[in-house]
CSV table of C-alpha atoms in Angstrom, one decimal:
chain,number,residue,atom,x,y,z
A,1,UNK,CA,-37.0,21.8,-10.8
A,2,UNK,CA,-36.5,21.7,-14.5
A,3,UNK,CA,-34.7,17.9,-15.4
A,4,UNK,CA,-31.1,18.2,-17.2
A,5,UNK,CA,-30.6,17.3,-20.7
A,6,UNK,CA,-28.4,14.5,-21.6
A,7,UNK,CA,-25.6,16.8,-22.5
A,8,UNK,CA,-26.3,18.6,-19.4
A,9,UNK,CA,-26.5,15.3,-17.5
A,10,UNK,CA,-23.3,14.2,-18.6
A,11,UNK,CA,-21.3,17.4,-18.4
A,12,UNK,CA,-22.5,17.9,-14.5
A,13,UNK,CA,-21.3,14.3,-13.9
A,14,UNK,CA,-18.2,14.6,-15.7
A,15,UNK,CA,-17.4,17.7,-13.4
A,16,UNK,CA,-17.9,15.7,-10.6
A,17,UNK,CA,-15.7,13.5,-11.6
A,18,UNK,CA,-13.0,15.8,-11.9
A,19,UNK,CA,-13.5,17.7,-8.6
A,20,UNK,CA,-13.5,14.0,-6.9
A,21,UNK,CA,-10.3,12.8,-8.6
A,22,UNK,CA,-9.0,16.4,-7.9
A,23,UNK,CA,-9.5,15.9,-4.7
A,24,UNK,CA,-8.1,12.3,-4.4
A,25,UNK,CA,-4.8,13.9,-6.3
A,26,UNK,CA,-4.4,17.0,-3.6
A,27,UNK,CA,-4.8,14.5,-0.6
A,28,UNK,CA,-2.4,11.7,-2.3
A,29,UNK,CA,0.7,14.2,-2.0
A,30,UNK,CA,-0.1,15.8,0.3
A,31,UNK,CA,-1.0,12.7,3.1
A,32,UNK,CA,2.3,11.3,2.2
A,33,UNK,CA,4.8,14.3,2.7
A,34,UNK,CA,2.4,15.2,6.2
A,35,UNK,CA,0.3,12.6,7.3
A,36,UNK,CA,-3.3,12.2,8.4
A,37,UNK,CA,-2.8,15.4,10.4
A,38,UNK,CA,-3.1,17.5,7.3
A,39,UNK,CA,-6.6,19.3,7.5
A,40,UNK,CA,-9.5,19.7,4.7
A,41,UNK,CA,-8.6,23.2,3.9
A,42,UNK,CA,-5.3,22.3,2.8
A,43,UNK,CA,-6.7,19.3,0.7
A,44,UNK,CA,-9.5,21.4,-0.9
A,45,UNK,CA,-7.3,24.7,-1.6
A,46,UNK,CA,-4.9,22.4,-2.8
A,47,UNK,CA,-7.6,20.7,-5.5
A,48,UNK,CA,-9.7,24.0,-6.1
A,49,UNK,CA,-12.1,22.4,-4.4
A,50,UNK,CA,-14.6,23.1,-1.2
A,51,UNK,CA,-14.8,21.6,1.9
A,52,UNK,CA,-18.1,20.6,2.0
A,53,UNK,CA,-17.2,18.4,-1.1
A,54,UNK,CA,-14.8,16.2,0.6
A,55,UNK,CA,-18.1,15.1,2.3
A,56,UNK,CA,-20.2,14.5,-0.7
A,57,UNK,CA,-17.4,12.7,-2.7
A,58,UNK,CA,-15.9,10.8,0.2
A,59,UNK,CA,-18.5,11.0,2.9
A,60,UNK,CA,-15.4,11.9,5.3
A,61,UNK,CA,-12.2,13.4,5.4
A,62,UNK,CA,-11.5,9.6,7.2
A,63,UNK,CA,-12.9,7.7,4.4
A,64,UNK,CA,-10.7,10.0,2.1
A,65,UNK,CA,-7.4,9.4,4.1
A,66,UNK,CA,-8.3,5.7,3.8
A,67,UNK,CA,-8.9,5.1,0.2
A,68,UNK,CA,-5.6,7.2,-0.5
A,69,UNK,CA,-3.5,5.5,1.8
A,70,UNK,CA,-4.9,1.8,0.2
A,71,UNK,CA,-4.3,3.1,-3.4
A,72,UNK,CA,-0.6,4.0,-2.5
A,73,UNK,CA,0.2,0.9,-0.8
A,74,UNK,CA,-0.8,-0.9,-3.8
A,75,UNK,CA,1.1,1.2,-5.8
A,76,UNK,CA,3.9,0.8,-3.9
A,77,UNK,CA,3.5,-3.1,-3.8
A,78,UNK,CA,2.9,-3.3,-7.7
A,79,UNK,CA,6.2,-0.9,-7.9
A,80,UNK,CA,8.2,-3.3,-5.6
A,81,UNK,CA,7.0,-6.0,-7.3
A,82,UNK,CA,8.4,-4.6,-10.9
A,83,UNK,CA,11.8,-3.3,-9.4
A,84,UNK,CA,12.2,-7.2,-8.0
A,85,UNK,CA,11.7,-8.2,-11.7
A,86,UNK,CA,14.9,-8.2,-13.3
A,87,UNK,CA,16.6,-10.3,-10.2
A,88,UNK,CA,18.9,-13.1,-11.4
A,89,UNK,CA,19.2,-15.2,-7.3
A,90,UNK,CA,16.8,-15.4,-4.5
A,91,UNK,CA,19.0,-12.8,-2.2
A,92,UNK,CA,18.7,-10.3,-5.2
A,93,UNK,CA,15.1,-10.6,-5.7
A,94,UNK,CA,14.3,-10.2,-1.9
A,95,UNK,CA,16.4,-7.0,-1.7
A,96,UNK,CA,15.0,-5.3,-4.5
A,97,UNK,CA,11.6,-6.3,-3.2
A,98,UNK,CA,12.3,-5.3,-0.1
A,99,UNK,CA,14.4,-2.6,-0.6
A,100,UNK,CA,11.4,-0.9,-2.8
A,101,UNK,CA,9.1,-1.3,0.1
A,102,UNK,CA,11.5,0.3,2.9
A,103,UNK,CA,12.5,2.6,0.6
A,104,UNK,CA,10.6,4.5,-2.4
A,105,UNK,CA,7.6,2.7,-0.8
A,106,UNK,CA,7.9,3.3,2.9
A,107,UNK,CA,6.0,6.2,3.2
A,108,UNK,CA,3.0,4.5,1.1
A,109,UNK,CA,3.2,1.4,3.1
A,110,UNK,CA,3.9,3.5,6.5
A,111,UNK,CA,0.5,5.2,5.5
A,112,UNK,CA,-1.5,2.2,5.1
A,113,UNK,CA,-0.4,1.2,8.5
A,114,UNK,CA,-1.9,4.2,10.0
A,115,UNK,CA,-5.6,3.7,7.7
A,116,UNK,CA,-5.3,-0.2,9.4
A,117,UNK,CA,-5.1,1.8,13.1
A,118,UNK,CA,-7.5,4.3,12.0
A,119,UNK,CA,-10.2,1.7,11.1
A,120,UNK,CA,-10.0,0.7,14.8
A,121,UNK,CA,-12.2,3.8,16.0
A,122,UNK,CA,-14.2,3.9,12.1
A,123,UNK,CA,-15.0,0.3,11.8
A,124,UNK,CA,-16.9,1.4,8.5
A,125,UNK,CA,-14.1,1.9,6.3
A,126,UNK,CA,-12.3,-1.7,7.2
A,127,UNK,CA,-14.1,-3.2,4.3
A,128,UNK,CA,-11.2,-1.2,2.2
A,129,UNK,CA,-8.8,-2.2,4.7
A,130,UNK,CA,-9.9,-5.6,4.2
A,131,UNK,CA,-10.2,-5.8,-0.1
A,132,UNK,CA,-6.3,-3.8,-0.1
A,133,UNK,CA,-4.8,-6.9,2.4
A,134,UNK,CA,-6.5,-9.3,0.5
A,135,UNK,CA,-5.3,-8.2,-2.4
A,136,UNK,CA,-1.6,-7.5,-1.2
A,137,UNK,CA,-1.9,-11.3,0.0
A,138,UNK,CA,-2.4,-12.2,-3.3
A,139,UNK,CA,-0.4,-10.5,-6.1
A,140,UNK,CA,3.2,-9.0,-5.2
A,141,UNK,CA,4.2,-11.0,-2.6
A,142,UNK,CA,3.0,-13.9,-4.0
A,143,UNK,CA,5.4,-13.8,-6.8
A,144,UNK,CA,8.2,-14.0,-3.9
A,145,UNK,CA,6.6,-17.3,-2.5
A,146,UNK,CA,6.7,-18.5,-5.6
A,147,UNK,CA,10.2,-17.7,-6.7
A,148,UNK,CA,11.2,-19.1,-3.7
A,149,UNK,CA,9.2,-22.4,-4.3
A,150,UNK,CA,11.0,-22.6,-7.9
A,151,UNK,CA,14.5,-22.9,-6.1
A,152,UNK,CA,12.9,-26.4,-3.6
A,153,UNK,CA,11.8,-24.3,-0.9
A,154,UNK,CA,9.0,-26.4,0.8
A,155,UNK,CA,6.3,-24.1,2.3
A,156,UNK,CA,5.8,-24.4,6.0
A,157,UNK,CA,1.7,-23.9,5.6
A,158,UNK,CA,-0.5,-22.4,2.4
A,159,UNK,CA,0.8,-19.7,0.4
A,160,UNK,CA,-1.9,-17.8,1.7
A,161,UNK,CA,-0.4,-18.0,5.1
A,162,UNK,CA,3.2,-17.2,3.5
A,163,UNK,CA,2.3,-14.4,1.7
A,164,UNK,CA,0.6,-12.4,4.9
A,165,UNK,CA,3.9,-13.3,7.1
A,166,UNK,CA,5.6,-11.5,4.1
A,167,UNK,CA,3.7,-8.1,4.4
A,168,UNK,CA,3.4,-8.8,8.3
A,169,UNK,CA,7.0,-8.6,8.7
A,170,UNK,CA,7.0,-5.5,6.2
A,171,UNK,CA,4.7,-3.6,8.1
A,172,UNK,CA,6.6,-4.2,11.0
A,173,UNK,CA,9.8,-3.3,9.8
A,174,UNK,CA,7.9,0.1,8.6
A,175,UNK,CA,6.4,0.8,12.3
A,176,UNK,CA,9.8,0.7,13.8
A,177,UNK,CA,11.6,2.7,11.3
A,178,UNK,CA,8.3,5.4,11.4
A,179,UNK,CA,8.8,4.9,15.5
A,180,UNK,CA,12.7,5.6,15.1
A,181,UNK,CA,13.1,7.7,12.8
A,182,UNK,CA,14.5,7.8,9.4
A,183,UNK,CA,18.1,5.4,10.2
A,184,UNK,CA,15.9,2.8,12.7
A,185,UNK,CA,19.0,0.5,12.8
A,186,UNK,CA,18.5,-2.2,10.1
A,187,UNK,CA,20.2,-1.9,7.2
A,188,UNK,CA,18.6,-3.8,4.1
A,189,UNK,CA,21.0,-6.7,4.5
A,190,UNK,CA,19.4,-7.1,7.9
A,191,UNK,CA,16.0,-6.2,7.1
A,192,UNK,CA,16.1,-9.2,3.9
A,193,UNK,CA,17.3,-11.5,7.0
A,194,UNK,CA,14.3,-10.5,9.1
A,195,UNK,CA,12.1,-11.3,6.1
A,196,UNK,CA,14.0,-14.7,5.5
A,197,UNK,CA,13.5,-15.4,9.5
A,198,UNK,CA,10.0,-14.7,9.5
A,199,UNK,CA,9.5,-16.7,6.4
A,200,UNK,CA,11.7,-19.9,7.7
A,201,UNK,CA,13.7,-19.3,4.7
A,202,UNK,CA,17.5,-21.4,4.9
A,203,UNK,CA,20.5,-18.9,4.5
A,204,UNK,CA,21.1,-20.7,2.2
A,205,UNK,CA,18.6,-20.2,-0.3
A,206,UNK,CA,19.9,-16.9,-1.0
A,207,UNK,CA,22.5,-17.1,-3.5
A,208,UNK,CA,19.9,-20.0,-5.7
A,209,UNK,CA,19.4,-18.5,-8.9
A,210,UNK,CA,16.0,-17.8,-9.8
A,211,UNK,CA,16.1,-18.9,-13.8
């Protein structure tokens, strides 16, 4: 076999590239409007792409449905985080960030709940299970803990622990309203109560101002 030139090297690699990130695109919308369910055909017809590419890129059509669904919940988190930023009291803050989450960002988050189930029967992939939690734990949410902390809130353990009864109660808020359907009985004044409950935040914390 004859070796590539540079400029041969790099255009080969730089195709890859694309076909990958093609790929990743195609499975991004199309995961979140139909689930894991959707099969590599679609995907690949979708990106212009083969099916026996999914497994050189991703190694799996699992491994692919994983790394999308932890890309979009960071998103989504990151997006949350910025809607929650213009919040003038505690309530406000925690309904914009939570309203993001349960709304525009429900189906990101509602996907990333089914890549932690999936990782049950694929314990490969939970290392990126792992790395997205960790660093949910430690960016959006974290900016609620600490909002609240600027207003006297005493923390009942490390923010650490704070920050992962945040998503924990976000996730299951998501479950239910993916297991009920699209009205799953909690408005957002309800669902920023649950949040406050689960977070042994006071009532009346809510109307602090956050300046």
């Amino acid at each position: 076999m004859v070796p590539q030139t540079g400029r041969a090297a790099r255009a080969t690699r730089e195709s890859g590239r694309q076909t990958r990130d093609a790929l990743f695109t195609a499975a991004t919308e199309l995961f979140l409007e139909h689930g894991e369910g959707v099969p590599i055909t679609q995907i690949c017809a979708a990106a212009g792409a083969h099916p026996n590419q999914v497994t050189y890129y991703y190694g799996s059509k699992e491994r692919l449905f994983v790394e999308v669904a932890c890309a979009a919940v960071l998103r989504a988190g990151k997006r949350a985080e910025d809607d929650a930023a213009t919040a003038e009291t505690v309530g406000d803050y925690t309904e914009k960030l939570v309203g993001s989450l349960l709304g525009p960002g429900a189906p990101s988050v509602e996907l990333f709940t089914s890549a932690m189930l999936m990782t049950g029967r694929r314990s490969e992939l939970r290392d990126l299970i792992t790395d997205t939690l960790r660093t949910l734990h430690s960016s959006g949410e974290v900016a609620l803990i600490r909002t609240l902390m600027r207003t006297g809130w005493q923390l009942r353990a490390g923010i650490d622990v704070e920050s992962k009864a945040f998503w924990s109660a976000i996730f299951g808020l998501v479950i239910q309203k993916t297991a009920t359907g699209e009205s799953f009985g909690y408005s957002l004044e309800e669902a920023v109560a649950v949040i406050f409950a689960n977070l042994q935040i006071p009532e009346t914390v809510r109307n602090t101002s956050i300046d």
